PDB file of C-alpha atoms in Angstrom:
ATOM      1  CA  SER A   5      30.205  -8.597 -11.308  1.00 74.00           C
ATOM      2  CA  ASN A   6      31.825  -8.709 -14.621  1.00 81.00           C
ATOM      3  CA  LEU A   7      28.824 -10.075 -16.349  1.00 83.00           C
ATOM      4  CA  ARG A   8      26.973  -7.128 -14.810  1.00 81.00           C
ATOM      5  CA  ALA A   9      29.758  -4.715 -16.089  1.00 83.00           C
ATOM      6  CA  ASP A  10      28.969  -5.703 -19.311  1.00 85.00           C
ATOM      7  CA  ASN A  11      25.373  -5.424 -19.025  1.00 87.00           C
ATOM      8  CA  TYR A  12      25.757  -2.042 -18.030  1.00 87.00           C
ATOM      9  CA  GLY A  13      28.815  -0.898 -19.927  1.00 88.00           C
ATOM     10  CA  ILE A  14      30.720  -0.215 -17.240  1.00 86.00           C
ATOM     11  CA  PRO A  15      34.661  -0.945 -16.704  1.00 88.00           C
ATOM     12  CA  GLN A  16      35.103  -4.884 -15.648  1.00 88.00           C
ATOM     13  CA  ALA A  17      37.168  -5.545 -12.388  1.00 86.00           C
ATOM     14  CA  ASP A  18      39.509  -8.268 -11.426  1.00 87.00           C
ATOM     15  CA  ARG A  19      38.563 -10.825  -8.706  1.00 85.00           C
ATOM     16  CA  HIS A  20      40.400  -8.779  -5.960  1.00 84.00           C
ATOM     17  CA  LYS A  21      38.636  -5.507  -6.777  1.00 83.00           C
ATOM     18  CA  SER A  22      35.370  -7.195  -6.952  1.00 81.00           C
ATOM     19  CA  LYS A  23      35.850  -8.918  -3.524  1.00 78.00           C
ATOM     20  CA  LEU A  24      36.967  -5.234  -2.383  1.00 76.00           C
ATOM     21  CA  ILE A  25      33.973  -3.680  -3.432  1.00 73.00           C
ATOM     22  CA  ALA A  26      31.652  -6.242  -2.340  1.00 72.00           C
ATOM     23  CA  GLY A  27      33.295  -6.160   1.060  1.00 72.00           C
ATOM     24  CA  ARG A  28      32.022  -2.849   1.579  1.00 70.00           C
ATOM     25  CA  ILE A  29      28.582  -3.419   0.490  1.00 69.00           C
ATOM     26  CA  ILE A  30      27.731  -6.021   3.245  1.00 67.00           C
ATOM     27  CA  PRO A  31      28.395  -3.566   6.344  1.00 72.00           C
ATOM     28  CA  ALA A  32      26.650  -0.667   4.408  1.00 70.00           C
ATOM     29  CA  ILE A  33      23.509  -3.033   4.346  1.00 73.00           C
ATOM     30  CA  ALA A  34      23.819  -4.163   7.769  1.00 77.00           C
ATOM     31  CA  THR A  35      24.219  -0.703   9.285  1.00 83.00           C
ATOM     32  CA  THR A  36      21.307   0.883   7.060  1.00 84.00           C
ATOM     33  CA  THR A  37      19.068  -2.275   7.962  1.00 87.00           C
ATOM     34  CA  SER A  38      19.953  -1.631  11.992  1.00 90.00           C
ATOM     35  CA  ALA A  39      19.484   2.283  11.615  1.00 90.00           C
ATOM     36  CA  VAL A  40      16.076   1.584  10.104  1.00 92.00           C
ATOM     37  CA  ALA A  41      14.998  -1.159  12.662  1.00 94.00           C
ATOM     38  CA  GLY A  42      15.840   1.519  15.507  1.00 94.00           C
ATOM     39  CA  LEU A  43      13.880   4.072  13.862  1.00 95.00           C
ATOM     40  CA  VAL A  44      10.863   1.841  13.404  1.00 95.00           C
ATOM     41  CA  CYS A  45      11.058   0.615  17.198  1.00 96.00           C
ATOM     42  CA  LEU A  46      11.188   4.338  18.342  1.00 95.00           C
ATOM     43  CA  GLU A  47       7.961   4.850  16.395  1.00 96.00           C
ATOM     44  CA  LEU A  48       6.595   1.331  17.839  1.00 96.00           C
ATOM     45  CA  TYR A  49       7.238   2.607  21.477  1.00 96.00           C
ATOM     46  CA  LYS A  50       4.939   5.327  20.768  1.00 96.00           C
ATOM     47  CA  MET A  51       2.189   3.253  19.693  1.00 94.00           C
ATOM     48  CA  VAL A  52       2.608   1.142  22.807  1.00 96.00           C
ATOM     49  CA  TRP A  53       2.713   3.928  25.347  1.00 96.00           C
ATOM     50  CA  GLY A  54      -0.441   5.204  23.933  1.00 95.00           C
ATOM     51  CA  HIS A  55       0.345   8.344  21.836  1.00 94.00           C
ATOM     52  CA  GLN A  56      -2.672   9.556  19.913  1.00 92.00           C
ATOM     53  CA  GLN A  57      -1.609  12.997  18.856  1.00 93.00           C
ATOM     54  CA  LEU A  58      -0.093  12.629  15.190  1.00 90.00           C
ATOM     55  CA  SER A  59       2.431  15.156  16.445  1.00 92.00           C
ATOM     56  CA  SER A  60       3.919  12.726  18.310  1.00 94.00           C
ATOM     57  CA  PHE A  61       4.977  10.538  15.601  1.00 96.00           C
ATOM     58  CA  ARG A  62       7.632  11.158  12.864  1.00 95.00           C
ATOM     59  CA  ASN A  63       8.572  10.063   9.459  1.00 95.00           C
ATOM     60  CA  SER A  64      12.295   9.786   9.124  1.00 94.00           C
ATOM     61  CA  PHE A  65      14.615   9.973   6.132  1.00 93.00           C
ATOM     62  CA  LEU A  66      18.285   8.870   6.091  1.00 90.00           C
ATOM     63  CA  ASN A  67      21.118   8.879   4.005  1.00 87.00           C
ATOM     64  CA  LEU A  68      24.157   6.992   5.361  1.00 82.00           C
ATOM     65  CA  ALA A  69      26.656   8.342   2.957  1.00 80.00           C
ATOM     66  CA  GLN A  70      25.955  11.875   3.427  1.00 85.00           C
ATOM     67  CA  PRO A  71      25.330  11.554   6.711  1.00 85.00           C
ATOM     68  CA  LEU A  72      21.816  13.103   6.648  1.00 90.00           C
ATOM     69  CA  PHE A  73      18.987  12.204   9.117  1.00 91.00           C
ATOM     70  CA  VAL A  74      15.792  14.244   8.671  1.00 95.00           C
ATOM     71  CA  PHE A  75      12.708  13.997  11.024  1.00 94.00           C
ATOM     72  CA  ALA A  76       9.223  15.352   9.849  1.00 95.00           C
ATOM     73  CA  GLN A  77       5.694  15.208  11.268  1.00 94.00           C
ATOM     74  CA  PRO A  78       3.311  13.184   9.345  1.00 93.00           C
ATOM     75  CA  LEU A  79       0.587  14.652   7.435  1.00 91.00           C
ATOM     76  CA  ARG A  80      -3.142  13.857   8.008  1.00 90.00           C
ATOM     77  CA  ALA A  81      -4.735  12.014   5.418  1.00 90.00           C
ATOM     78  CA  PRO A  82      -6.826  14.078   2.869  1.00 93.00           C
ATOM     79  CA  VAL A  83     -10.577  13.976   3.844  1.00 94.00           C
ATOM     80  CA  GLN A  84     -12.974  13.705   1.163  1.00 90.00           C
ATOM     81  CA  LYS A  85     -16.970  14.044   1.458  1.00 87.00           C
ATOM     82  CA  ILE A  86     -18.830  11.237  -0.364  1.00 78.00           C
ATOM     83  CA  GLN A  87     -22.379  10.871   0.009  1.00 75.00           C
ATOM     84  CA  GLN A  88     -22.502  12.941   3.396  1.00 81.00           C
ATOM     85  CA  LYS A  89     -19.771  10.913   4.656  1.00 83.00           C
ATOM     86  CA  GLU A  90     -16.031  11.836   5.430  1.00 89.00           C
ATOM     87  CA  TRP A  91     -13.424   9.420   3.959  1.00 86.00           C
ATOM     88  CA  THR A  92      -9.770   8.948   3.867  1.00 90.00           C
ATOM     89  CA  ALA A  93      -7.504   6.847   1.955  1.00 84.00           C
ATOM     90  CA  TRP A  94      -7.313   4.382   5.299  1.00 86.00           C
ATOM     91  CA  ASP A  95     -11.051   4.183   5.638  1.00 85.00           C
ATOM     92  CA  ARG A  96     -12.305   0.633   4.444  1.00 82.00           C
ATOM     93  CA  PHE A  97     -15.631  -0.951   4.098  1.00 76.00           C
ATOM     94  CA  GLU A  98     -16.345  -4.201   5.891  1.00 81.00           C
ATOM     95  CA  VAL A  99     -18.265  -6.578   3.972  1.00 84.00           C
ATOM     96  CA  GLN A 100     -18.907 -10.398   5.269  1.00 83.00           C
ATOM     97  CA  GLY A 101     -18.928 -11.692   1.511  1.00 85.00           C
ATOM     98  CA  ILE A 102     -21.589 -14.000   2.531  1.00 87.00           C
ATOM     99  CA  LYS A 103     -25.301 -13.588   2.005  1.00 83.00           C
ATOM    100  CA  ARG A 104     -28.086 -14.467   4.333  1.00 83.00           C
ATOM    101  CA  ASP A 105     -28.646 -17.990   2.766  1.00 86.00           C
ATOM    102  CA  GLY A 106     -24.902 -18.964   3.106  1.00 86.00           C
ATOM    103  CA  GLU A 107     -24.099 -18.590  -0.452  1.00 89.00           C
ATOM    104  CA  GLU A 108     -20.850 -16.313  -1.519  1.00 92.00           C
ATOM    105  CA  MET A 109     -21.650 -12.932  -2.909  1.00 92.00           C
ATOM    106  CA  THR A 110     -20.851 -12.198  -6.454  1.00 93.00           C
ATOM    107  CA  LEU A 111     -19.420  -8.620  -7.754  1.00 94.00           C
ATOM    108  CA  GLU A 112     -23.136  -7.812  -8.420  1.00 94.00           C
ATOM    109  CA  ASP A 113     -24.127  -8.453  -4.953  1.00 93.00           C
ATOM    110  CA  LEU A 114     -21.548  -6.342  -3.557  1.00 92.00           C
ATOM    111  CA  PHE A 115     -22.465  -3.549  -5.958  1.00 94.00           C
ATOM    112  CA  ASN A 116     -25.850  -3.749  -4.885  1.00 92.00           C
ATOM    113  CA  PHE A 117     -24.928  -3.634  -1.185  1.00 90.00           C
ATOM    114  CA  LEU A 118     -22.681  -0.419  -1.774  1.00 89.00           C
ATOM    115  CA  LYS A 119     -25.703   0.930  -3.679  1.00 91.00           C
ATOM    116  CA  THR A 120     -28.202   0.219  -0.774  1.00 90.00           C
ATOM    117  CA  GLU A 121     -26.116   0.749   2.116  1.00 85.00           C
ATOM    118  CA  HIS A 122     -23.952   3.761   1.014  1.00 83.00           C
ATOM    119  CA  GLN A 123     -25.515   5.058  -1.910  1.00 85.00           C
ATOM    120  CA  MET A 124     -22.124   4.434  -4.240  1.00 85.00           C
ATOM    121  CA  ASP A 125     -22.271   3.549  -7.555  1.00 89.00           C
ATOM    122  CA  VAL A 126     -19.198   1.487  -8.453  1.00 91.00           C
ATOM    123  CA  ILE A 127     -17.319   2.261 -11.808  1.00 92.00           C
ATOM    124  CA  MET A 128     -14.161   0.561 -11.208  1.00 93.00           C
ATOM    125  CA  LEU A 129     -12.714  -2.254  -8.873  1.00 92.00           C
ATOM    126  CA  CYS A 130      -9.380  -3.114  -8.570  1.00 90.00           C
ATOM    127  CA  TYR A 131      -7.400  -5.776  -6.725  1.00 88.00           C
ATOM    128  CA  GLY A 132      -3.496  -4.952  -6.470  1.00 87.00           C
ATOM    129  CA  THR A 133      -2.720  -4.500 -10.308  1.00 91.00           C
ATOM    130  CA  ALA A 134      -5.799  -6.645 -11.257  1.00 92.00           C
ATOM    131  CA  MET A 135      -8.810  -4.865 -12.653  1.00 93.00           C
ATOM    132  CA  LEU A 136     -11.825  -7.029 -11.718  1.00 93.00           C
ATOM    133  CA  TYR A 137     -14.593  -4.744 -13.254  1.00 94.00           C
ATOM    134  CA  ALA A 138     -14.743  -1.502 -15.060  1.00 95.00           C
ATOM    135  CA  HIS A 139     -17.923   0.341 -16.571  1.00 93.00           C
ATOM    136  CA  PHE A 140     -16.147   1.029 -19.797  1.00 96.00           C
ATOM    137  CA  TRP A 141     -15.631  -2.889 -20.660  1.00 95.00           C
ATOM    138  CA  SER A 142     -17.791  -4.341 -23.282  1.00 95.00           C
ATOM    139  CA  GLU A 143     -21.671  -5.583 -21.901  1.00 94.00           C
ATOM    140  CA  SER A 144     -20.649  -9.075 -22.065  1.00 94.00           C
ATOM    141  CA  ASP A 145     -17.252  -8.686 -20.167  1.00 94.00           C
ATOM    142  CA  ARG A 146     -19.186  -6.514 -17.343  1.00 94.00           C
ATOM    143  CA  GLN A 147     -21.734  -9.272 -17.330  1.00 94.00           C
ATOM    144  CA  LYS A 148     -19.266 -11.956 -16.990  1.00 94.00           C
ATOM    145  CA  ALA A 149     -17.534 -10.256 -14.236  1.00 94.00           C
ATOM    146  CA  LEU A 150     -20.629  -9.279 -12.318  1.00 93.00           C
ATOM    147  CA  GLY A 151     -21.360 -13.053 -11.986  1.00 92.00           C
ATOM    148  CA  GLN A 152     -17.936 -13.960 -10.371  1.00 91.00           C
ATOM    149  CA  ARG A 153     -17.765 -14.802  -6.728  1.00 88.00           C
ATOM    150  CA  PHE A 154     -15.336 -13.185  -4.523  1.00 75.00           C
TER     151      PHE A 154
END
């Protein structure tokens, strides 16, 4: 704890005070974890019981230090219309990744599939924090990326 105190420029504490502070943290973590687990289970029960309406579910916000418990109805995902189709952030494309000849698809094959099946041109493709393709890259970098299998 004293190394952390030096690092953040706060007063150091003796061993007894450090143990006292740590002794309060562990029960707080356990209490918060059990509260969150209980709220998640309540929402899972609703799924198991077959609730379909969005108004049946709740977003929960809690602050055990206050004590503050806030429940709100979740919002619908914004709908965007692209190529005469409606899409939300939760919609996905299913692509097998294998061509008819059994060979793995390349990014170029994927882009051709999206162009022919969904009339979409890809300008950027990311996976997590990695950028796999971008239209603003140099021609050589774009060609290198298009040849990669996924």
